[in-house]
Amino acid sequence: MGVKSFVEGGIASVIAGCSTHPLDLIKVRLQLHGETPSTTTVTLLRPALAFPNSSPAAFLAETTSSVPKVGPISLGINIVKSEGAAALFSGVSATLLRQTLYSTTRMGLYEVLKNKWTDPESGKLNLSRKIGAGLVAGGIGAAVGNPADVAMVRMQADGRLPLAQRRNYAGVGDAIKSMVKGEGVTSLWRGSALTINRAMIVTAAQLASYDQFKEGILENGVMKDGLGTHVVASFAAGFVASVASNPVDVIKTRVMNMKVGAYDGAWDCAVKTVRAEGAMALYKGFVPTVCRQGPFTVVLFVTLEQVRKLLRDF
């Protein structure tokens, strides 16, 4: 059962990750939108620490207006127009590696812990233990998959940089090799604390809530165990995971994508982001996050349930 749970989770994760990759790319671009302010904006930001004579409201209005708003649909259209349709799959090789390392580990380990902690008499596992299993599985999975995560973020974000500043990685292998050569091995675990925190939150929210929603639907006789139940429970789990993880995801994306010295760690990134763009900047990319997490989670669990049926006799 132990090895099979890793195989099942890995297959489902790879299919879900690759099929929803364009949505993830748009989410990353939106999270980075406004990160590199214009010269005018920088001038406005300097007095933020000292609160000059101008009112904070006026300051915030000036700062916010200097960064044009963009939505997920318009951003997607702009990417296709300026970089071509293939750009929506920039970094897909890194996604494939990330899902193979990170998601295979977290999905398999979650099932192992869930089976180990299930009450042998009732055959049930309470919500707190499901969350605990998700936290442990997510943290370990993120530590394993962080190099691929850093490579994926950079490859997805590359197209938004000026031509002279683009990294132009040939693939995930080239990205990892270039980071090690230019920034040292430790760069592969840049933002790892954030990645681990986010993965713990996402895994606990996503996997535990899916099981909980599914059990609730079946126990209350709302629907039978089938495709409809799997879709409803998985979409609800995706929404819960999006709400819980978006702030950490924004900071993680910016830290991983930063040039050396841009931020002095995650907290510094969070503070600078809120000061420059407002607290709601931590929910940048929320709509595409939900639009990505929803389909991703649906594809993930629907595929997982089907793979379990196929491998039931193995």
mmCIF file of C-alpha atoms in Angstrom:
data_model
loop_
_atom_site.group_PDB
_atom_site.id
_atom_site.type_symbol
_atom_site.label_atom_id
_atom_site.label_comp_id
_atom_site.label_asym_id
_atom_site.label_seq_id
_atom_site.Cartn_x
_atom_site.Cartn_y
_atom_site.Cartn_z
ATOM 1 C CA MET A 1 0.000 0.000 0.000
ATOM 2 C CA GLY A 2 2.844 2.394 0.836
ATOM 3 C CA VAL A 3 4.608 2.347 -2.550
ATOM 4 C CA LYS A 4 1.315 2.191 -4.479
ATOM 5 C CA SER A 5 0.047 5.371 -2.798
ATOM 6 C CA PHE A 6 3.146 7.232 -4.049
ATOM 7 C CA VAL A 7 2.651 5.900 -7.599
ATOM 8 C CA GLU A 8 -1.045 6.812 -7.623
ATOM 9 C CA GLY A 9 -0.401 10.281 -6.233
ATOM 10 C CA GLY A 10 2.483 10.876 -8.635
ATOM 11 C CA ILE A 11 0.505 9.962 -11.765
ATOM 12 C CA ALA A 12 -2.459 12.131 -10.745
ATOM 13 C CA SER A 13 -0.211 15.068 -9.814
ATOM 14 C CA VAL A 14 1.753 15.056 -13.076
ATOM 15 C CA ILE A 15 -1.444 14.994 -15.154
ATOM 16 C CA ALA A 16 -3.056 17.765 -13.076
ATOM 17 C CA GLY A 17 0.071 19.944 -13.002
ATOM 18 C CA CYS A 18 0.802 19.801 -16.722
ATOM 19 C CA SER A 19 -2.828 20.297 -17.791
ATOM 20 C CA THR A 20 -3.252 23.444 -15.669
ATOM 21 C CA HIS A 21 0.238 24.883 -16.240
ATOM 22 C CA PRO A 22 -0.916 27.947 -18.272
ATOM 23 C CA LEU A 23 -3.160 29.026 -15.384
ATOM 24 C CA ASP A 24 -0.255 28.680 -12.974
ATOM 25 C CA LEU A 25 1.975 30.781 -15.251
ATOM 26 C CA ILE A 26 -0.619 33.575 -15.387
ATOM 27 C CA LYS A 27 -0.929 33.419 -11.594
ATOM 28 C CA VAL A 28 2.854 33.817 -11.180
ATOM 29 C CA ARG A 29 2.973 36.766 -13.615
ATOM 30 C CA LEU A 30 0.132 38.498 -11.741
ATOM 31 C CA GLN A 31 1.851 37.962 -8.397
ATOM 32 C CA LEU A 32 4.976 39.631 -9.775
ATOM 33 C CA HIS A 33 3.033 42.473 -11.399
ATOM 34 C CA GLY A 34 4.005 45.782 -9.802
ATOM 35 C CA GLU A 35 7.079 44.318 -8.096
ATOM 36 C CA THR A 36 9.493 46.428 -10.143
ATOM 37 C CA PRO A 37 8.151 49.980 -9.763
ATOM 38 C CA SER A 38 8.989 52.915 -11.988
ATOM 39 C CA THR A 39 11.372 55.669 -10.937
ATOM 40 C CA THR A 40 8.437 57.856 -9.970
ATOM 41 C CA THR A 41 7.064 55.188 -7.710
ATOM 42 C CA VAL A 42 10.399 54.673 -5.964
ATOM 43 C CA THR A 43 10.527 58.376 -5.151
ATOM 44 C CA LEU A 44 7.091 58.125 -3.603
ATOM 45 C CA LEU A 45 8.084 55.112 -1.556
ATOM 46 C CA ARG A 46 11.080 56.665 0.199
ATOM 47 C CA PRO A 47 9.091 58.711 2.734
ATOM 48 C CA ALA A 48 6.884 55.742 3.639
ATOM 49 C CA LEU A 49 8.976 54.860 6.668
ATOM 50 C CA ALA A 50 8.943 58.411 8.023
ATOM 51 C CA PHE A 51 5.361 59.360 7.057
ATOM 52 C CA PRO A 52 5.925 62.803 5.493
ATOM 53 C CA ASN A 53 3.582 65.773 5.726
ATOM 54 C CA SER A 54 1.342 64.430 2.987
ATOM 55 C CA SER A 55 -1.442 62.247 4.306
ATOM 56 C CA PRO A 56 -1.063 58.441 4.216
ATOM 57 C CA ALA A 57 -4.262 58.248 2.149
ATOM 58 C CA ALA A 58 -2.801 60.537 -0.510
ATOM 59 C CA PHE A 59 0.437 58.579 -0.457
ATOM 60 C CA LEU A 60 -1.354 55.287 -0.919
ATOM 61 C CA ALA A 61 -3.484 56.702 -3.727
ATOM 62 C CA GLU A 62 -0.416 57.986 -5.581
ATOM 63 C CA THR A 63 1.505 54.753 -5.095
ATOM 64 C CA THR A 64 -1.337 52.479 -6.088
ATOM 65 C CA SER A 65 -2.213 54.463 -9.197
ATOM 66 C CA SER A 66 1.379 54.268 -10.461
ATOM 67 C CA VAL A 67 0.996 50.522 -11.006
ATOM 68 C CA PRO A 68 -1.597 49.780 -13.713
ATOM 69 C CA LYS A 69 -4.019 47.004 -12.847
ATOM 70 C CA VAL A 70 -4.213 43.954 -15.061
ATOM 71 C CA GLY A 71 -6.555 40.979 -14.978
ATOM 72 C CA PRO A 72 -5.847 37.307 -15.685
ATOM 73 C CA ILE A 73 -7.663 37.257 -19.056
ATOM 74 C CA SER A 74 -6.006 40.411 -20.400
ATOM 75 C CA LEU A 75 -2.630 39.223 -19.116
ATOM 76 C CA GLY A 76 -3.077 35.866 -20.839
ATOM 77 C CA ILE A 77 -3.972 37.609 -24.102
ATOM 78 C CA ASN A 78 -0.945 39.910 -23.782
ATOM 79 C CA ILE A 79 1.360 36.949 -23.194
ATOM 80 C CA VAL A 80 0.089 35.204 -26.331
ATOM 81 C CA LYS A 81 0.375 38.411 -28.397
ATOM 82 C CA SER A 82 3.860 39.388 -27.227
ATOM 83 C CA GLU A 83 5.478 35.991 -26.638
ATOM 84 C CA GLY A 84 3.378 33.513 -28.587
ATOM 85 C CA ALA A 85 0.984 30.778 -27.452
ATOM 86 C CA ALA A 86 3.877 28.489 -26.539
ATOM 87 C CA ALA A 87 4.846 30.976 -23.808
ATOM 88 C CA LEU A 88 1.864 29.773 -21.771
ATOM 89 C CA PHE A 89 3.801 26.548 -21.306
ATOM 90 C CA SER A 90 7.087 28.204 -20.319
ATOM 91 C CA GLY A 91 8.594 26.175 -17.508
ATOM 92 C CA VAL A 92 6.410 23.099 -18.085
ATOM 93 C CA SER A 93 9.494 20.864 -17.812
ATOM 94 C CA ALA A 94 10.077 22.289 -14.334
ATOM 95 C CA THR A 95 6.413 21.672 -13.493
ATOM 96 C CA LEU A 96 6.822 18.056 -14.555
ATOM 97 C CA LEU A 97 9.885 17.646 -12.321
ATOM 98 C CA ARG A 98 8.223 19.535 -9.462
ATOM 99 C CA GLN A 99 5.118 17.363 -9.521
ATOM 100 C CA THR A 100 7.263 14.231 -9.746
ATOM 101 C CA LEU A 101 9.294 15.212 -6.677
ATOM 102 C CA TYR A 102 7.003 17.376 -4.535
ATOM 103 C CA SER A 103 3.508 16.084 -5.195
ATOM 104 C CA THR A 104 4.437 12.427 -5.421
ATOM 105 C CA THR A 105 6.062 12.720 -1.997
ATOM 106 C CA ARG A 106 3.245 14.663 -0.329
ATOM 107 C CA MET A 107 0.400 12.597 -1.810
ATOM 108 C CA GLY A 108 2.034 9.278 -0.995
ATOM 109 C CA LEU A 109 3.158 10.283 2.490
ATOM 110 C CA TYR A 110 -0.278 11.720 3.324
ATOM 111 C CA GLU A 111 -1.907 8.365 2.539
ATOM 112 C CA VAL A 112 0.731 6.492 4.541
ATOM 113 C CA LEU A 113 0.222 8.714 7.600
ATOM 114 C CA LYS A 114 -3.554 8.685 7.191
ATOM 115 C CA ASN A 115 -3.633 4.878 7.158
ATOM 116 C CA LYS A 116 -1.255 4.723 10.121
ATOM 117 C CA TRP A 117 -3.260 7.184 12.231
ATOM 118 C CA THR A 118 -6.738 5.876 11.389
ATOM 119 C CA ASP A 119 -8.615 4.469 14.369
ATOM 120 C CA PRO A 120 -8.528 0.657 13.877
ATOM 121 C CA GLU A 121 -11.893 0.182 15.590
ATOM 122 C CA SER A 122 -14.001 2.839 13.860
ATOM 123 C CA GLY A 123 -11.938 2.956 10.667
ATOM 124 C CA LYS A 124 -12.160 6.765 10.756
ATOM 125 C CA LEU A 125 -9.661 9.590 11.062
ATOM 126 C CA ASN A 126 -10.697 12.883 12.674
ATOM 127 C CA LEU A 127 -10.078 16.240 10.992
ATOM 128 C CA SER A 128 -7.212 17.302 13.276
ATOM 129 C CA ARG A 129 -5.218 14.182 12.381
ATOM 130 C CA LYS A 130 -5.924 14.672 8.692
ATOM 131 C CA ILE A 131 -4.589 18.220 8.985
ATOM 132 C CA GLY A 132 -1.558 16.922 10.896
ATOM 133 C CA ALA A 133 -0.867 14.356 8.173
ATOM 134 C CA GLY A 134 -1.176 17.097 5.555
ATOM 135 C CA LEU A 135 1.217 19.405 7.394
ATOM 136 C CA VAL A 136 3.896 16.725 7.723
ATOM 137 C CA ALA A 137 3.500 15.406 4.169
ATOM 138 C CA GLY A 138 3.469 18.891 2.639
ATOM 139 C CA GLY A 139 6.568 20.034 4.500
ATOM 140 C CA ILE A 140 8.651 17.006 3.516
ATOM 141 C CA GLY A 141 7.415 17.105 -0.086
ATOM 142 C CA ALA A 142 8.308 20.797 -0.424
ATOM 143 C CA ALA A 143 11.839 20.262 0.901
ATOM 144 C CA VAL A 144 12.374 17.548 -1.712
ATOM 145 C CA GLY A 145 10.895 19.539 -4.593
ATOM 146 C CA ASN A 146 12.185 23.070 -3.882
ATOM 147 C CA PRO A 147 14.892 23.139 -6.623
ATOM 148 C CA ALA A 148 12.275 22.370 -9.266
ATOM 149 C CA ASP A 149 9.951 24.967 -7.726
ATOM 150 C CA VAL A 150 12.573 27.727 -7.972
ATOM 151 C CA ALA A 151 13.343 26.751 -11.572
ATOM 152 C CA MET A 152 9.644 26.713 -12.451
ATOM 153 C CA VAL A 153 8.997 30.205 -11.031
ATOM 154 C CA ARG A 154 11.989 31.679 -12.862
ATOM 155 C CA MET A 155 11.113 30.058 -16.175
ATOM 156 C CA GLN A 156 7.494 31.205 -15.907
ATOM 157 C CA ALA A 157 8.519 34.762 -15.013
ATOM 158 C CA ASP A 158 11.307 35.134 -17.588
ATOM 159 C CA GLY A 159 9.094 36.508 -20.348
ATOM 160 C CA ARG A 160 8.098 39.576 -18.315
ATOM 161 C CA LEU A 161 11.721 40.765 -18.028
ATOM 162 C CA PRO A 162 13.441 43.069 -20.546
ATOM 163 C CA LEU A 163 15.337 41.094 -23.218
ATOM 164 C CA ALA A 164 18.713 42.028 -21.726
ATOM 165 C CA GLN A 165 17.737 40.703 -18.290
ATOM 166 C CA ARG A 166 16.126 37.410 -19.324
ATOM 167 C CA ARG A 167 17.762 34.226 -18.124
ATOM 168 C CA ASN A 168 16.677 32.248 -21.221
ATOM 169 C CA TYR A 169 16.938 28.814 -19.618
ATOM 170 C CA ALA A 170 16.808 25.998 -22.169
ATOM 171 C CA GLY A 171 14.940 23.751 -19.738
ATOM 172 C CA VAL A 172 14.694 22.759 -16.108
ATOM 173 C CA GLY A 173 18.106 21.048 -16.218
ATOM 174 C CA ASP A 174 19.744 24.164 -17.637
ATOM 175 C CA ALA A 175 17.964 26.336 -15.054
ATOM 176 C CA ILE A 176 19.227 24.266 -12.129
ATOM 177 C CA LYS A 177 22.737 24.052 -13.607
ATOM 178 C CA SER A 178 22.881 27.837 -14.196
ATOM 179 C CA MET A 179 21.672 28.618 -10.659
ATOM 180 C CA VAL A 180 24.274 26.331 -9.106
ATOM 181 C CA LYS A 181 27.030 27.806 -11.284
ATOM 182 C CA GLY A 182 26.072 31.459 -10.896
ATOM 183 C CA GLU A 183 24.543 31.627 -7.406
ATOM 184 C CA GLY A 184 25.705 28.501 -5.606
ATOM 185 C CA VAL A 185 23.955 25.293 -4.587
ATOM 186 C CA THR A 186 22.044 27.068 -1.822
ATOM 187 C CA SER A 187 20.140 29.068 -4.460
ATOM 188 C CA LEU A 188 18.217 25.877 -5.239
ATOM 189 C CA TRP A 189 16.643 26.161 -1.800
ATOM 190 C CA ARG A 190 16.013 29.905 -1.998
ATOM 191 C CA GLY A 191 12.662 30.603 -0.408
ATOM 192 C CA SER A 192 12.532 27.038 0.928
ATOM 193 C CA ALA A 193 11.101 28.167 4.268
ATOM 194 C CA LEU A 194 8.250 29.819 2.381
ATOM 195 C CA THR A 195 7.843 26.850 0.071
ATOM 196 C CA ILE A 196 7.620 24.507 3.033
ATOM 197 C CA ASN A 197 5.164 26.772 4.869
ATOM 198 C CA ARG A 198 3.000 27.113 1.775
ATOM 199 C CA ALA A 199 3.137 23.395 1.024
ATOM 200 C CA MET A 200 2.129 22.545 4.582
ATOM 201 C CA ILE A 201 -0.830 24.941 4.352
ATOM 202 C CA VAL A 202 -1.879 23.796 0.864
ATOM 203 C CA THR A 203 -1.537 20.090 1.591
ATOM 204 C CA ALA A 204 -3.358 20.293 4.906
ATOM 205 C CA ALA A 205 -6.129 22.449 3.419
ATOM 206 C CA GLN A 206 -6.396 20.600 0.123
ATOM 207 C CA LEU A 207 -6.083 16.926 1.086
ATOM 208 C CA ALA A 208 -7.718 17.106 4.508
ATOM 209 C CA SER A 209 -10.644 19.220 3.273
ATOM 210 C CA TYR A 210 -11.172 16.937 0.250
ATOM 211 C CA ASP A 211 -11.471 13.914 2.526
ATOM 212 C CA GLN A 212 -13.707 15.861 4.900
ATOM 213 C CA PHE A 213 -16.004 17.216 2.164
ATOM 214 C CA LYS A 214 -16.203 13.809 0.507
ATOM 215 C CA GLU A 215 -17.059 12.066 3.781
ATOM 216 C CA GLY A 216 -19.690 14.701 4.595
ATOM 217 C CA ILE A 217 -21.353 14.330 1.189
ATOM 218 C CA LEU A 218 -21.457 10.546 1.443
ATOM 219 C CA GLU A 219 -22.504 10.335 5.102
ATOM 220 C CA ASN A 220 -25.346 12.815 4.612
ATOM 221 C CA GLY A 221 -26.551 11.055 1.487
ATOM 222 C CA VAL A 222 -26.205 14.160 -0.688
ATOM 223 C CA MET A 223 -24.647 12.139 -3.523
ATOM 224 C CA LYS A 224 -23.283 8.659 -4.065
ATOM 225 C CA ASP A 225 -19.575 7.916 -4.350
ATOM 226 C CA GLY A 226 -18.874 8.823 -7.958
ATOM 227 C CA LEU A 227 -17.656 11.508 -10.336
ATOM 228 C CA GLY A 228 -20.111 14.156 -9.067
ATOM 229 C CA THR A 229 -18.984 13.737 -5.470
ATOM 230 C CA HIS A 230 -15.321 13.819 -6.453
ATOM 231 C CA VAL A 231 -15.755 17.024 -8.501
ATOM 232 C CA VAL A 232 -17.727 18.895 -5.817
ATOM 233 C CA ALA A 233 -15.437 17.852 -2.956
ATOM 234 C CA SER A 234 -12.263 18.597 -4.916
ATOM 235 C CA PHE A 235 -13.385 22.043 -6.124
ATOM 236 C CA ALA A 236 -14.365 23.015 -2.558
ATOM 237 C CA ALA A 237 -10.962 21.777 -1.362
ATOM 238 C CA GLY A 238 -9.243 23.853 -4.044
ATOM 239 C CA PHE A 239 -11.029 27.013 -2.907
ATOM 240 C CA VAL A 240 -10.077 26.403 0.740
ATOM 241 C CA ALA A 241 -6.444 25.841 -0.247
ATOM 242 C CA SER A 242 -6.409 29.047 -2.350
ATOM 243 C CA VAL A 243 -7.701 31.251 0.473
ATOM 244 C CA ALA A 244 -5.273 29.779 2.978
ATOM 245 C CA SER A 245 -2.133 29.836 0.846
ATOM 246 C CA ASN A 246 -2.284 32.906 -1.432
ATOM 247 C CA PRO A 247 -0.377 35.388 0.828
ATOM 248 C CA VAL A 248 2.474 32.933 1.367
ATOM 249 C CA ASP A 249 2.438 32.073 -2.333
ATOM 250 C CA VAL A 250 2.881 35.727 -3.376
ATOM 251 C CA ILE A 251 5.899 36.196 -1.099
ATOM 252 C CA LYS A 252 7.355 32.834 -2.136
ATOM 253 C CA THR A 253 7.084 33.740 -5.817
ATOM 254 C CA ARG A 254 8.798 37.094 -5.346
ATOM 255 C CA VAL A 255 11.633 35.724 -3.197
ATOM 256 C CA MET A 256 12.331 32.897 -5.648
ATOM 257 C CA ASN A 257 12.297 35.217 -8.651
ATOM 258 C CA MET A 258 14.353 38.036 -7.085
ATOM 259 C CA LYS A 259 17.734 39.213 -8.240
ATOM 260 C CA VAL A 260 20.404 38.777 -5.560
ATOM 261 C CA GLY A 261 19.956 41.342 -2.769
ATOM 262 C CA ALA A 262 16.455 42.519 -3.726
ATOM 263 C CA TYR A 263 14.956 41.272 -0.464
ATOM 264 C CA ASP A 264 16.534 40.403 2.849
ATOM 265 C CA GLY A 265 14.396 37.329 3.375
ATOM 266 C CA ALA A 266 10.682 36.558 3.367
ATOM 267 C CA TRP A 267 9.665 39.037 6.077
ATOM 268 C CA ASP A 268 11.477 41.881 4.320
ATOM 269 C CA CYS A 269 9.713 40.936 1.076
ATOM 270 C CA ALA A 270 6.327 40.924 2.820
ATOM 271 C CA VAL A 271 6.932 44.322 4.449
ATOM 272 C CA LYS A 272 8.158 45.951 1.223
ATOM 273 C CA THR A 273 5.265 44.467 -0.744
ATOM 274 C CA VAL A 274 2.630 45.770 1.698
ATOM 275 C CA ARG A 275 4.269 49.209 1.974
ATOM 276 C CA ALA A 276 4.600 49.626 -1.778
ATOM 277 C CA GLU A 277 1.357 48.055 -2.962
ATOM 278 C CA GLY A 278 -0.964 47.729 0.020
ATOM 279 C CA ALA A 279 -2.057 44.737 2.093
ATOM 280 C CA MET A 280 -4.258 43.357 -0.679
ATOM 281 C CA ALA A 281 -1.113 42.816 -2.756
ATOM 282 C CA LEU A 282 -0.756 39.604 -0.747
ATOM 283 C CA TYR A 283 -3.858 38.405 -2.597
ATOM 284 C CA LYS A 284 -2.558 39.337 -6.023
ATOM 285 C CA GLY A 285 -3.307 36.564 -8.430
ATOM 286 C CA PHE A 286 -6.115 35.239 -6.217
ATOM 287 C CA VAL A 287 -8.601 34.868 -9.085
ATOM 288 C CA PRO A 288 -6.172 32.863 -11.234
ATOM 289 C CA THR A 289 -5.086 31.010 -8.105
ATOM 290 C CA VAL A 290 -8.687 29.872 -7.585
ATOM 291 C CA CYS A 291 -9.093 29.317 -11.328
ATOM 292 C CA ARG A 292 -5.954 27.205 -11.255
ATOM 293 C CA GLN A 293 -6.423 25.491 -7.888
ATOM 294 C CA GLY A 294 -10.027 24.609 -8.717
ATOM 295 C CA PRO A 295 -9.305 22.774 -11.998
ATOM 296 C CA PHE A 296 -5.987 21.449 -10.650
ATOM 297 C CA THR A 297 -7.623 19.965 -7.575
ATOM 298 C CA VAL A 298 -10.536 18.577 -9.599
ATOM 299 C CA VAL A 299 -8.199 16.945 -12.136
ATOM 300 C CA LEU A 300 -5.926 15.761 -9.316
ATOM 301 C CA PHE A 301 -8.568 13.957 -7.277
ATOM 302 C CA VAL A 302 -10.729 12.744 -10.164
ATOM 303 C CA THR A 303 -7.601 11.277 -11.775
ATOM 304 C CA LEU A 304 -6.461 9.894 -8.425
ATOM 305 C CA GLU A 305 -9.778 8.106 -7.876
ATOM 306 C CA GLN A 306 -9.618 6.591 -11.374
ATOM 307 C CA VAL A 307 -5.967 5.526 -10.970
ATOM 308 C CA ARG A 308 -6.878 3.880 -7.666
ATOM 309 C CA LYS A 309 -9.568 1.873 -9.431
ATOM 310 C CA LEU A 310 -7.132 0.805 -12.144
ATOM 311 C CA LEU A 311 -4.432 -0.212 -9.661
ATOM 312 C CA ARG A 312 -6.806 -1.708 -7.094
ATOM 313 C CA ASP A 313 -5.763 -5.277 -7.920
ATOM 314 C CA PHE A 314 -2.017 -4.544 -7.931
#
